[in-house]
Short mmCIF file of C-alpha atoms in Angstrom, two decimals:
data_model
loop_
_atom_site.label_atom_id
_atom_site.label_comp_id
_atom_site.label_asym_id
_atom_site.label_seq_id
_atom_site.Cartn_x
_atom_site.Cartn_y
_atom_site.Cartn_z
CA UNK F 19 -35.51 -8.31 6.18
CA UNK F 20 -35.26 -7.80 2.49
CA UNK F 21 -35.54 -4.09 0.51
CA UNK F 22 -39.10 -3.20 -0.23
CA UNK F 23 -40.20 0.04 -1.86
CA UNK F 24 -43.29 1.25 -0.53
CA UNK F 25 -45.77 4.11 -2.35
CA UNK F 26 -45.67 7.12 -0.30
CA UNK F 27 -48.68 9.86 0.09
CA UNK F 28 -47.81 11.57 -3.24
CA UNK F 29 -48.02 9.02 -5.26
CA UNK F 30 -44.14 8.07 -5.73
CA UNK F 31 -42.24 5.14 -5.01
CA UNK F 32 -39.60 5.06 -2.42
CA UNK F 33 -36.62 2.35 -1.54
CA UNK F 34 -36.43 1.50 1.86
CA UNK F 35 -32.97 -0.74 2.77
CA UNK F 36 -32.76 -3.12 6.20
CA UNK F 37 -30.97 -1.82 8.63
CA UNK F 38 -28.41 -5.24 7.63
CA UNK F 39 -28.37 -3.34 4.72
CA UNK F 40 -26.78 -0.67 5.93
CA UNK F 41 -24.51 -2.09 8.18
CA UNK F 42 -22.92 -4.26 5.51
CA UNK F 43 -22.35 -1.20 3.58
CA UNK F 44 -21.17 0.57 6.15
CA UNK F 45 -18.72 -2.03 7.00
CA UNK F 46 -17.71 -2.34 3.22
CA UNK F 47 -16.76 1.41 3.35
CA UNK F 48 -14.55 1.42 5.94
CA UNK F 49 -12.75 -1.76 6.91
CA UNK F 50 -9.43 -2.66 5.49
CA UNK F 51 -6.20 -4.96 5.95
CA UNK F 52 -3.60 -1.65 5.82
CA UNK F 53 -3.79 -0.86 8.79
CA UNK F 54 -3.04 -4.28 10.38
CA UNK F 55 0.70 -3.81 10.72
CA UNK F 56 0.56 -0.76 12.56
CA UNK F 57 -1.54 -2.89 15.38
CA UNK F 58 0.17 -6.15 15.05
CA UNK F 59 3.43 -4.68 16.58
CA UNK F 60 1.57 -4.46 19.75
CA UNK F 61 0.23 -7.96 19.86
CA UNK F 62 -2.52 -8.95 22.02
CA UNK F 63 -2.51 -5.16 22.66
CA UNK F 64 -3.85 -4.65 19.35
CA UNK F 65 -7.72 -4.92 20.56
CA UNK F 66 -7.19 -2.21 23.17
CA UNK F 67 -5.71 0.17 20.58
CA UNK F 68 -8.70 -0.77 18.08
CA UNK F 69 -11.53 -0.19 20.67
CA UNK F 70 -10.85 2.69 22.08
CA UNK F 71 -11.06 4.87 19.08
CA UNK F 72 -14.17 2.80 18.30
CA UNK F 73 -15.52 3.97 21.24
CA UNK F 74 -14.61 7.25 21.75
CA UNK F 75 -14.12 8.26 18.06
CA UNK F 76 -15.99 5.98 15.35
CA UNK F 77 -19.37 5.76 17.18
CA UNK F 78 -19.75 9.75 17.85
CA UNK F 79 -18.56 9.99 14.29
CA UNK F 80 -21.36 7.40 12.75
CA UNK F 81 -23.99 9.09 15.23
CA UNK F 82 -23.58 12.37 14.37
CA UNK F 83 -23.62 12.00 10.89
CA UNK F 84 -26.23 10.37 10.71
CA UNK F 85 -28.25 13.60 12.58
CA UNK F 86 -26.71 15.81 10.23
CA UNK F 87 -27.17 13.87 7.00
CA UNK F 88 -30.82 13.05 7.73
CA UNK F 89 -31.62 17.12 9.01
CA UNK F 90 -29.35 18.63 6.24
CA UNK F 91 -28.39 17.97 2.30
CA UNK F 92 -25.05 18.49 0.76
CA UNK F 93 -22.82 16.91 3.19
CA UNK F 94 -20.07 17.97 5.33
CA UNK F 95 -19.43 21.91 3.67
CA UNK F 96 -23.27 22.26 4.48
CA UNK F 97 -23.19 21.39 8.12
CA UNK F 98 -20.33 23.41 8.70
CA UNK F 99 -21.82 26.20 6.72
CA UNK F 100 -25.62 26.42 8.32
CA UNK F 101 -23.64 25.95 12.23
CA UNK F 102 -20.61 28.43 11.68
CA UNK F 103 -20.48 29.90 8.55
CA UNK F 104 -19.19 29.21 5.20
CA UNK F 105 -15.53 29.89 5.65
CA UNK F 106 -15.31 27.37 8.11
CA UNK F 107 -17.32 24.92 5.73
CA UNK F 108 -15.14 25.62 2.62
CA UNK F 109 -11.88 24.59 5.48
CA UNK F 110 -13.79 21.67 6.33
CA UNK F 111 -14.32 20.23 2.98
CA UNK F 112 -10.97 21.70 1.70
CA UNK F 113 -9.77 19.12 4.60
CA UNK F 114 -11.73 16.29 3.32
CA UNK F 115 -9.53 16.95 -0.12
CA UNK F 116 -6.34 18.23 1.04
CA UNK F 117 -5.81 14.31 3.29
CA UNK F 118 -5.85 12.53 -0.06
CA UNK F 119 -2.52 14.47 -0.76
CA UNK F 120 -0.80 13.03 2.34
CA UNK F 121 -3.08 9.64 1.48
CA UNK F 122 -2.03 8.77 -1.77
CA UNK F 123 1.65 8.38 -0.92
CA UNK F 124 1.22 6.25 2.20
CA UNK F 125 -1.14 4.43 0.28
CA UNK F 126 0.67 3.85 -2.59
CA UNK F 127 4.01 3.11 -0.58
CA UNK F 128 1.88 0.52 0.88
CA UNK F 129 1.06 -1.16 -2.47
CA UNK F 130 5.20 -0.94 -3.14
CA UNK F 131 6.21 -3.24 -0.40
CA UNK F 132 3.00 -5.94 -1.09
CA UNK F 133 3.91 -5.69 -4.91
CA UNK F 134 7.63 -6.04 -3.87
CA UNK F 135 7.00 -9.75 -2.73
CA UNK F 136 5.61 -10.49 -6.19
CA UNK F 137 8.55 -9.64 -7.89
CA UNK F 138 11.40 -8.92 -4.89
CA UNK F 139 10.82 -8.59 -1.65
CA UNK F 140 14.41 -7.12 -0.83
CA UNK F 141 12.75 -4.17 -2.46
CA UNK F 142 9.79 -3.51 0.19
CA UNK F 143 11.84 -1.08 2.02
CA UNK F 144 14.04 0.19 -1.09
CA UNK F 145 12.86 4.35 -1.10
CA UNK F 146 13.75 4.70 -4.63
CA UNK F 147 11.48 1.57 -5.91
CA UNK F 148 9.00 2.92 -3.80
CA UNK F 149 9.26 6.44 -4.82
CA UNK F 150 9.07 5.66 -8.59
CA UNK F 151 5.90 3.00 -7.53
CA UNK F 152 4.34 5.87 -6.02
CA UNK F 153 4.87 8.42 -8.93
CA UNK F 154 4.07 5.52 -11.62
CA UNK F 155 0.82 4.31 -10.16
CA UNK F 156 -0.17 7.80 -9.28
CA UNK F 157 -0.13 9.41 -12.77
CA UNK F 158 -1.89 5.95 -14.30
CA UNK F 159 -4.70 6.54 -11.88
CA UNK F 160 -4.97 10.41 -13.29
CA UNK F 161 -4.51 8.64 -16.76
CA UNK F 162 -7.71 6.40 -16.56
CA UNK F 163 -9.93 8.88 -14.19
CA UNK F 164 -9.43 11.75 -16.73
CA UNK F 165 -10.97 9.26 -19.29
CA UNK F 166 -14.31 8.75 -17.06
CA UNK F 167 -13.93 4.88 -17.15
CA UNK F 168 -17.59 3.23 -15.43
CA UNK F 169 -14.90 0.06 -14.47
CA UNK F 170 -13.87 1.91 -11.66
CA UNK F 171 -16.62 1.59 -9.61
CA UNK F 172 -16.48 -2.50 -10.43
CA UNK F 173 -13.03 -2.69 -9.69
CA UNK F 174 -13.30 -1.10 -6.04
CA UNK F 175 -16.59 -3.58 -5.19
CA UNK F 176 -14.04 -6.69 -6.83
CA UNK F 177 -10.83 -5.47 -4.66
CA UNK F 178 -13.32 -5.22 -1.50
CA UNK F 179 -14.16 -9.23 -1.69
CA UNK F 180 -10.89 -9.97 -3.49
CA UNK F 181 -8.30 -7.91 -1.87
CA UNK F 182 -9.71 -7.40 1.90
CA UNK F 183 -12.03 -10.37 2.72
CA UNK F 184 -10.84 -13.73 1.04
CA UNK F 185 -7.25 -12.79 2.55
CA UNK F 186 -8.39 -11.36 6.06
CA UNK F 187 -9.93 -15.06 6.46
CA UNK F 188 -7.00 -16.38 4.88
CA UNK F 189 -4.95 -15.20 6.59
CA UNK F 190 -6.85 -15.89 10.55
CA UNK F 191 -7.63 -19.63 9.25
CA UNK F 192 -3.67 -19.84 8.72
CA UNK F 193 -2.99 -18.06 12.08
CA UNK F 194 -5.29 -20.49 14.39
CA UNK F 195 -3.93 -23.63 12.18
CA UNK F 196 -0.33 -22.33 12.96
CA UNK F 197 -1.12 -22.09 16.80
CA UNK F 198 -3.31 -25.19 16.41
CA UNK F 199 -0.35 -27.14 15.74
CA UNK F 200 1.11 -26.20 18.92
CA UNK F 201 3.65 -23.31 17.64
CA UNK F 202 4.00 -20.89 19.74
CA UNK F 203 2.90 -17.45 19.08
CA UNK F 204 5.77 -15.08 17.94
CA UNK F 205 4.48 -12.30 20.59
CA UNK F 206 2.87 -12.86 24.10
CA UNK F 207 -0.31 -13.25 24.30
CA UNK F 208 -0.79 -13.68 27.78
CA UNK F 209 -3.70 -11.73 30.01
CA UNK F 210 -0.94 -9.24 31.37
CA UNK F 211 -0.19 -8.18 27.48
CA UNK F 212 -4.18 -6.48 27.28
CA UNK F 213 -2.32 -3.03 27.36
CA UNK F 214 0.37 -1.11 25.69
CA UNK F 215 3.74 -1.19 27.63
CA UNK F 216 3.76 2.06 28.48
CA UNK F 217 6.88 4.27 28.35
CA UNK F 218 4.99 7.36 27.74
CA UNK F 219 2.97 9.40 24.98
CA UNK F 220 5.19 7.83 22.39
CA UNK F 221 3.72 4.44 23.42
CA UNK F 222 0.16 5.05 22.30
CA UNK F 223 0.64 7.28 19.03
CA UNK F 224 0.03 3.64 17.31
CA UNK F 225 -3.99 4.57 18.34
CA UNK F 226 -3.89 7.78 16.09
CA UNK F 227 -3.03 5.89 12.82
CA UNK F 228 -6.71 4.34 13.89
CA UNK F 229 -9.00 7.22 13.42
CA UNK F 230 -7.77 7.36 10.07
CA UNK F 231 -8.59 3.63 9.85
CA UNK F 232 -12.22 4.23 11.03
CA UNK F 233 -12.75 7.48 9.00
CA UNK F 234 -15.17 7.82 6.65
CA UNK F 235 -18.54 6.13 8.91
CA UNK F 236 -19.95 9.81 8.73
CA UNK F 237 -20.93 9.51 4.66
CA UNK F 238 -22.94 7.02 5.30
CA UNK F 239 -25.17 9.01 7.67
CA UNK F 240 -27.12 9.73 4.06
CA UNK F 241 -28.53 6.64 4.30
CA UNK F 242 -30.74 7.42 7.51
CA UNK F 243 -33.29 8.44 5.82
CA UNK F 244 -34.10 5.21 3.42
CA UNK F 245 -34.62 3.12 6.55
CA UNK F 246 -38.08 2.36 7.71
CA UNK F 247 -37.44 3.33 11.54
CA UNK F 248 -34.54 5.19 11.83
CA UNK F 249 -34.25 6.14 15.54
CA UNK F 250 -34.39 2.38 16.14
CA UNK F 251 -32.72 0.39 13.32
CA UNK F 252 -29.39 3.04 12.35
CA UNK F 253 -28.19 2.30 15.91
CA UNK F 254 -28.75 -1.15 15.50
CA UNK F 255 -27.35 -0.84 12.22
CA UNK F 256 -23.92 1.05 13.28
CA UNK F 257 -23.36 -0.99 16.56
CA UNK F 258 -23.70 -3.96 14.08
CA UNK F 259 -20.85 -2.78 11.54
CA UNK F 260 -18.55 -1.64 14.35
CA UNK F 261 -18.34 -5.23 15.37
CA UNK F 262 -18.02 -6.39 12.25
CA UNK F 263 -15.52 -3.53 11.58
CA UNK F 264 -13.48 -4.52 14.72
CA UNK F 265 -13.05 -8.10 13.81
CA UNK F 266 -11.83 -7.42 10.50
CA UNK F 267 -9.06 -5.01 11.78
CA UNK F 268 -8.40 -6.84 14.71
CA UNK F 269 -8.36 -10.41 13.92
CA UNK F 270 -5.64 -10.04 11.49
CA UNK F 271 -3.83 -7.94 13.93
CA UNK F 272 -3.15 -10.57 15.76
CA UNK F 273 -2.64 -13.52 13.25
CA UNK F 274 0.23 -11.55 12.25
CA UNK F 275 1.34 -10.65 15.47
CA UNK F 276 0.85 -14.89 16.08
CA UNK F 277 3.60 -15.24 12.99
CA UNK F 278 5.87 -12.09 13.02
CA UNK F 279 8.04 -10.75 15.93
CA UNK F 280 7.45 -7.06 16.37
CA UNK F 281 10.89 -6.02 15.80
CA UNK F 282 11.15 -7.69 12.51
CA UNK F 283 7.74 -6.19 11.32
CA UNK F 284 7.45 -3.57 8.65
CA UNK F 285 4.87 -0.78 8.55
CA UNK F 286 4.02 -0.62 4.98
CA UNK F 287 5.19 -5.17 4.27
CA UNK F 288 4.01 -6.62 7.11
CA UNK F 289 1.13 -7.82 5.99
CA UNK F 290 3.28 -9.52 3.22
CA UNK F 291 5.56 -10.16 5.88
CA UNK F 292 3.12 -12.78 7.43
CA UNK F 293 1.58 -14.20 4.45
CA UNK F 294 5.21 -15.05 3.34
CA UNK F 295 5.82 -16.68 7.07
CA UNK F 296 3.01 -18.43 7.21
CA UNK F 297 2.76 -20.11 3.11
CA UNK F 298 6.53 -21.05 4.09
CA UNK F 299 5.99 -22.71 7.19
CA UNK F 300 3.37 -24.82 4.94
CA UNK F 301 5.23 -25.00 2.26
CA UNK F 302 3.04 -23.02 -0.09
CA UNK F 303 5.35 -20.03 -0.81
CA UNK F 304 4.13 -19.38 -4.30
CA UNK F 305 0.70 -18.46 -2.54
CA UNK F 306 2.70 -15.30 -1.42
CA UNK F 307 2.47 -14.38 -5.29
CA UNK F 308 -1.31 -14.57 -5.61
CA UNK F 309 -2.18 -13.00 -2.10
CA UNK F 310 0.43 -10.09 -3.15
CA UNK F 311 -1.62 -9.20 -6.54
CA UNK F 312 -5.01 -9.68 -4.65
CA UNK F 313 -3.72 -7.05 -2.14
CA UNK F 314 -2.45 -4.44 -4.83
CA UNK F 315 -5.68 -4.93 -6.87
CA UNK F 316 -7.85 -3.80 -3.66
CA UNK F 317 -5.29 -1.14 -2.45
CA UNK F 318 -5.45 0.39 -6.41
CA UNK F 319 -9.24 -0.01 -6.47
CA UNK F 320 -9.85 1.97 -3.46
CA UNK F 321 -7.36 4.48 -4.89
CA UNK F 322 -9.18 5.18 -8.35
CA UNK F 323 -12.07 5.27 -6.15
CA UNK F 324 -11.15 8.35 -3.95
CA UNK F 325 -8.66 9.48 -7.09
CA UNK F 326 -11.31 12.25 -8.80
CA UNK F 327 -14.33 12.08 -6.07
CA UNK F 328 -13.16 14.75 -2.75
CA UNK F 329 -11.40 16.86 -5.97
CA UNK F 330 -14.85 16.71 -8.49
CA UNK F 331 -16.78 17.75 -4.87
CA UNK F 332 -14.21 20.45 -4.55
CA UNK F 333 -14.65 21.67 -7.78
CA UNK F 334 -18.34 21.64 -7.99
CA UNK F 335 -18.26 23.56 -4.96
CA UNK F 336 -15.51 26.16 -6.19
CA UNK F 337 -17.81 27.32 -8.85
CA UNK F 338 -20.75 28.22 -6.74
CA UNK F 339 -18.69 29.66 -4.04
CA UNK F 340 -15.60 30.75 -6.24
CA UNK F 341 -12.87 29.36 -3.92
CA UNK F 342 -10.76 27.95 -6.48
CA UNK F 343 -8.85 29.84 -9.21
CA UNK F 344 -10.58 29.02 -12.72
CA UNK F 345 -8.13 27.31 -13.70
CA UNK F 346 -8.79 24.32 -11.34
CA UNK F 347 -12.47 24.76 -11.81
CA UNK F 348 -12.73 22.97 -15.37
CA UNK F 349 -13.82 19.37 -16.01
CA UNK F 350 -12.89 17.55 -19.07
CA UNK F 351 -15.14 15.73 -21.37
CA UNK F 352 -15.54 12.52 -19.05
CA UNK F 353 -16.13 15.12 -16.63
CA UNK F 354 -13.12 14.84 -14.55
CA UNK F 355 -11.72 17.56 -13.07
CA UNK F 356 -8.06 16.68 -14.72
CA UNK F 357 -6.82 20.16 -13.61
CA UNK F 358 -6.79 20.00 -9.88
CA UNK F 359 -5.81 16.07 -9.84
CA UNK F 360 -2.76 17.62 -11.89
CA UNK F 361 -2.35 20.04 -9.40
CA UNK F 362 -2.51 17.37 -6.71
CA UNK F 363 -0.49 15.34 -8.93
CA UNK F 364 2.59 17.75 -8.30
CA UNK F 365 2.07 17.63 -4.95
CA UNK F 366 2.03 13.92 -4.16
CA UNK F 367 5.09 13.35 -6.46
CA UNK F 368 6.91 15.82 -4.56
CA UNK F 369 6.64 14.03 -1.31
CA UNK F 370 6.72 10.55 -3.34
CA UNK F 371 10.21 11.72 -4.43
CA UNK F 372 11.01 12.13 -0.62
CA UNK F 373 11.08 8.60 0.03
CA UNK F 374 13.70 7.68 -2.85
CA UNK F 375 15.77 9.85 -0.05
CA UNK F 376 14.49 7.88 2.57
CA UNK F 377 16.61 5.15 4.32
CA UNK F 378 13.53 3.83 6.64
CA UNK F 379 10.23 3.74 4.26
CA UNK F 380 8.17 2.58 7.35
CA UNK F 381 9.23 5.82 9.05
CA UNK F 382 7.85 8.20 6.16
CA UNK F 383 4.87 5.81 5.97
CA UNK F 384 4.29 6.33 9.32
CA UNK F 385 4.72 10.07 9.05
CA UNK F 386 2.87 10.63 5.96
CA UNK F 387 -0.22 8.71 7.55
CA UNK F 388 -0.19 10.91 10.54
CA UNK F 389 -0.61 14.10 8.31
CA UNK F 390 -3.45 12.38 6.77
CA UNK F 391 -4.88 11.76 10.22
CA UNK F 392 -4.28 15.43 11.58
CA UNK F 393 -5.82 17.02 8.17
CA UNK F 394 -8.86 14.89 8.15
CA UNK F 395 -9.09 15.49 12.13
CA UNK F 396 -9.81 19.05 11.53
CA UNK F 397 -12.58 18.44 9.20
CA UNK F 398 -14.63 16.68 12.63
CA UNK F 399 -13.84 18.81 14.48
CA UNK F 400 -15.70 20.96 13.07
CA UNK F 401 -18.45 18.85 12.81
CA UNK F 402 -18.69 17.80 16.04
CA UNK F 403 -19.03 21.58 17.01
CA UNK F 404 -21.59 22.03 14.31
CA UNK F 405 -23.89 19.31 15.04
CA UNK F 406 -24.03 20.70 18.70
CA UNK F 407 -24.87 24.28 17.56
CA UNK F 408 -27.54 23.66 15.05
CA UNK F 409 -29.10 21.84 17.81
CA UNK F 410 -29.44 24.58 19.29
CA UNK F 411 -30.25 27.55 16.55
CA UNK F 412 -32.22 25.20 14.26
CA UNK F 413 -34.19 22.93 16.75
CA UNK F 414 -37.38 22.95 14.51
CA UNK F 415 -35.61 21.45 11.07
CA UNK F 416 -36.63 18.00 10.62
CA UNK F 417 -34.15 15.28 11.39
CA UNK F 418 -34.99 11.71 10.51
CA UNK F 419 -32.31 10.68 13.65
CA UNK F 420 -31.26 12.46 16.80
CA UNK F 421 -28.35 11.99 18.57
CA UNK F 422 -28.71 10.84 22.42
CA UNK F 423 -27.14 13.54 24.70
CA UNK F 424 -25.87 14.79 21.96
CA UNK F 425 -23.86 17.27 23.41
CA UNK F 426 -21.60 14.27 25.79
CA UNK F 427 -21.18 12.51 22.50
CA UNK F 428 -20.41 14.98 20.58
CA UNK F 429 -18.29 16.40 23.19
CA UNK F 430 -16.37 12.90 23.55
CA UNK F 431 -15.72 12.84 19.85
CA UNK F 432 -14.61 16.25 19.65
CA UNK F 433 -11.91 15.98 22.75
CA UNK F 434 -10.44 12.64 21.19
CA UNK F 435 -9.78 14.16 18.49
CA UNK F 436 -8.16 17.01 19.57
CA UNK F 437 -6.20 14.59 21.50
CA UNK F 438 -5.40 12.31 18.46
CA UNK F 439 -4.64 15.60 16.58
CA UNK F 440 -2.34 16.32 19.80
CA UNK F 441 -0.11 13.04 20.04
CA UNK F 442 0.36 12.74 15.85
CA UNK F 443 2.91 15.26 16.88
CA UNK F 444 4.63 12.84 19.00
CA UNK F 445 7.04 10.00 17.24
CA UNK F 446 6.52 5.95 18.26
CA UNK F 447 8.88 3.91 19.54
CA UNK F 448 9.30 2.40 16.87
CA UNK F 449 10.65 5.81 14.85
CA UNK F 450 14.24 4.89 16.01
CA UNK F 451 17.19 7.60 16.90
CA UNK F 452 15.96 9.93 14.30
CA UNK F 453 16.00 13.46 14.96
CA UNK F 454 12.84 14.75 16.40
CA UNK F 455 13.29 18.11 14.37
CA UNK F 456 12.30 15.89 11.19
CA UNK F 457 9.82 14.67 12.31
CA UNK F 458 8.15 17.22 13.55
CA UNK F 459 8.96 19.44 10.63
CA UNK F 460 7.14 17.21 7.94
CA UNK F 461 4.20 16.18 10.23
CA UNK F 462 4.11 20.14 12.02
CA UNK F 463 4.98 21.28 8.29
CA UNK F 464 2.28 19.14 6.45
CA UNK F 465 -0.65 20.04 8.46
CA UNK F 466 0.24 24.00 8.52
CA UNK F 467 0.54 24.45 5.10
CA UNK F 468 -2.30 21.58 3.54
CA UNK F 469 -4.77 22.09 5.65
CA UNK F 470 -4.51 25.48 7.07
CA UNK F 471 -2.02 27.88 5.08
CA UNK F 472 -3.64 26.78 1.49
CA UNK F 473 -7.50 27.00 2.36
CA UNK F 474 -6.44 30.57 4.10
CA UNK F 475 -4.89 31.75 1.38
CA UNK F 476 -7.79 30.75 -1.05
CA UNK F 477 -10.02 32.59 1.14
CA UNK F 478 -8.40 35.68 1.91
CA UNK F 479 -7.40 36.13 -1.79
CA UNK F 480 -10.29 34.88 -3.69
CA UNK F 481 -12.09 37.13 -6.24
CA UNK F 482 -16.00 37.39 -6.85
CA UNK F 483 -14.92 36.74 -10.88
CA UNK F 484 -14.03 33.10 -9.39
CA UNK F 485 -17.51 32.23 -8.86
CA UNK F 486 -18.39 29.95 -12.61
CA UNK F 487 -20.81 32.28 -14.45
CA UNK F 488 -23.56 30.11 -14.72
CA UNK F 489 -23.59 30.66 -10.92
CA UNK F 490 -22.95 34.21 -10.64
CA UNK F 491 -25.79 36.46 -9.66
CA UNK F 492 -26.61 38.87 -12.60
CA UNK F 493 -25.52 42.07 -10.42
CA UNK F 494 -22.58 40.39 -10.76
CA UNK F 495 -22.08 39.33 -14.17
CA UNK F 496 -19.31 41.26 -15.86
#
């Protein structure tokens, strides 16, 4: 079915989308190569790991967004603020803000070890390289955000098709050519391999770096509203994109898992890893070179993307509410709000310094994702609360979808993420002899002070004179 706008009772036009629509763009929003190494390690495993956080996670997520979005304007800070007040809405969105900090530098050390096997791949676990890649790229994408450039947007729709889709089909076609030539597969894929071996917690904490993969089906909830039957088709539509959402995380999974023993596999370069393996074995290594800039292109795009959006929200916010300082409150010419990406600037080369001290850069990936996770976490959980509540003390406002037993889904959705929240505190296997106490001092330290001590603080300290004047009631005015 193809969009149509349709003339509504008042006289004005309105754009309807097909429910393919939406699950295209829903699947454009969320799915991504990065996370393949993490799964690969575990094989044929992989698929369990994906689909139960699909079940249990991304699917209460997408449905109860979609209930709030289509019942209440303004997104996540709004929810939280009409179910349980606006301090806990100002944490929640704070939360949605405060993950980039921990994002950026897992993100960027990411694009360090694929850009490494352009120009080196010794260097794809070298901590200082990555360190000054992750300070370098960092400040450029403050550099061109401050300046309000409209190529951003094209650039993140280009690295989607460029840097995510043309290799994630690559790279499968080259997996089922390798094992249709009769190689064997470099990890077991045998019926008995379905599940994780388990040798407790530590053996499933791979599954927590996955709700950070599916994160982000929630904004698209705003779309409920432009389809023609929305209690019918947005199901449709979300079941739809969690397939296709699943095959493009899980599918490469395994094609590198086909290529690349587990114990040679790199958390930040194995994707690189198994392009390099597999161009070799048919003698097209310079392809690693083209598939490596494809990669960065896509990882950079999405970065610029998310670079000034969660802090311009943030900002807008702060000068209704006066949560932020002044200071951070002011936009630029391009309107950019160049003062708090500064501020969060400081902060992400801080712990991008950390990894020039690293001697294991997949470690402090891994650790730097799972305070991403545990921030973000915090910000459902609170929705998953809300959407319950306001249920229940706003029955009569309008909603253009309602949630099925919304209470058990929301319920599920709230308890695995408690329990995700739970085991980012534990380290994998695959974190070594390291001392525990590290660990859990950056991960335990990260989440206390980003996404509880800060927003606290900005609460219990903030002034009424913080609130932007053009906002302030005129009582208030000075």
């Amino acid at each position: 079915m193809t969009d149509a706008e349709l003339r509504q009772d008042d006289g004005t036009r309105r754009q309807f989308i097909s429910w393919l629509t939406l699950a295209f763009m829903t699947t454009a929003s969320v799915a991504s190569l990065r996370p393949s190494p993490s799964m690969a390690i575990y094989g044929l495993a992989a698929i369990f790991l994906y689909l139960l956080p699909a079940i249990v996670f991304l699917l209460p997520t997408a449905l109860v967004g979609a209930e709030l979005a289509s019942g209440w304007e303004g997104g996540i800070y709004r929810w939280v603020s009409e179910a349980l007040g606006k301090p806990l809405g100002f944490l929640a969105v704070w939360c949605q803000f405060a993950m980039t900090i921990a994002y950026y530098p897992s993100l960027l050390a990411y694009v360090a070890s694929t850009f490494a096997y352009v120009i080196d791949p010794s260097l794809a676990e070298n901590g200082l390289y990555v360190a000054i890649v992750i300070v370098v790229v960092y400040w450029t994408g403050v550099w061109i955000s401050a300046r309000g450039t409209k190529a951003i947007a094209g650039l993140s729709s280009f690295g989607l098709i460029v840097g995510t889709l043309i290799p994630g089909v690559l790279l499968v076609a080259l997996g089922i050519v390798f094992l249709g030539q009769g190689n064997p597969s470099a990890q077991p894929m045998s019926p008995d391999h379905w599940l994780p071996p388990w040798t407790g917690l530590a053996s499933l904490v791979l599954i927590v770096n996955n709700f950070l993969s599916y994160a982000g089906m929630e904004m698209n909830g705003v779309h409920v509203s432009s389809l023609r039957e929305p209690k019918r088709e947005y199901p449709k539509s979300m079941f739809l994109a969690t397939g296709l959402v699943l095959l493009i995380f899980i599918l490469p999974a395994l094609a590198i898992a086909w290529v690349m023993p587990s114990e040679q596999l790199s958390l930040t370069a194995g994707l690189m890893q198994a392009f390099q393996a597999f161009f070799d074995h048919f003698s097209i290594g310079w392809m690693t070179k083209v598939v490596g800039v494809m990669l960065v292109c896509a990882a950079l795009g999405g970065m610029l993307t998310w670079l000034s959006g969660p802090a311009r929200g943030l900002v807008l916010l702060s000068r209704q509410e006066g949560y932020l300082p002044p200071a951070f409150q002011r936009f630029n010419k391009a309107g950019a709000p160049v003062n708090i990406m500064v501020a969060q600037g400081v902060v992400t080369t801080l712990i991008g310094i950390l990894y020039a001290f690293s001697d294991d850069v997949s470690s402090a990936y891994w650790m730097f994702s799972v305070i991403t996770v545990q921030i973000y976490l915090i910000a459902y959980l609170l929705m998953f609360v809300a959407v319950v509540r306001l249920r229940r003390t706003r029955p009569s406002v309008d909603r253009g979808f309602r949630v099925p037993a919304v209470t058990w889904v929301a319920s599920v959705g709230f308890v695995s993420s408690l329990a995700a929240l739970a085991i980012g505190f534990v380290p994998p296997d695959q974190f070594g002899d390291q001392p525990l106490w590290r660990y859990l001092l950056i991960v335990g330290g990260g989440l206390l002070l980003l996404g509880l001590a800060i927003p606290a603080a900005l609460l219990k300290y903030r002034k009424p004179g913080w609130i932007h004047p053009e906002h302030r009631e005129p009582s208030a005015a000075p």
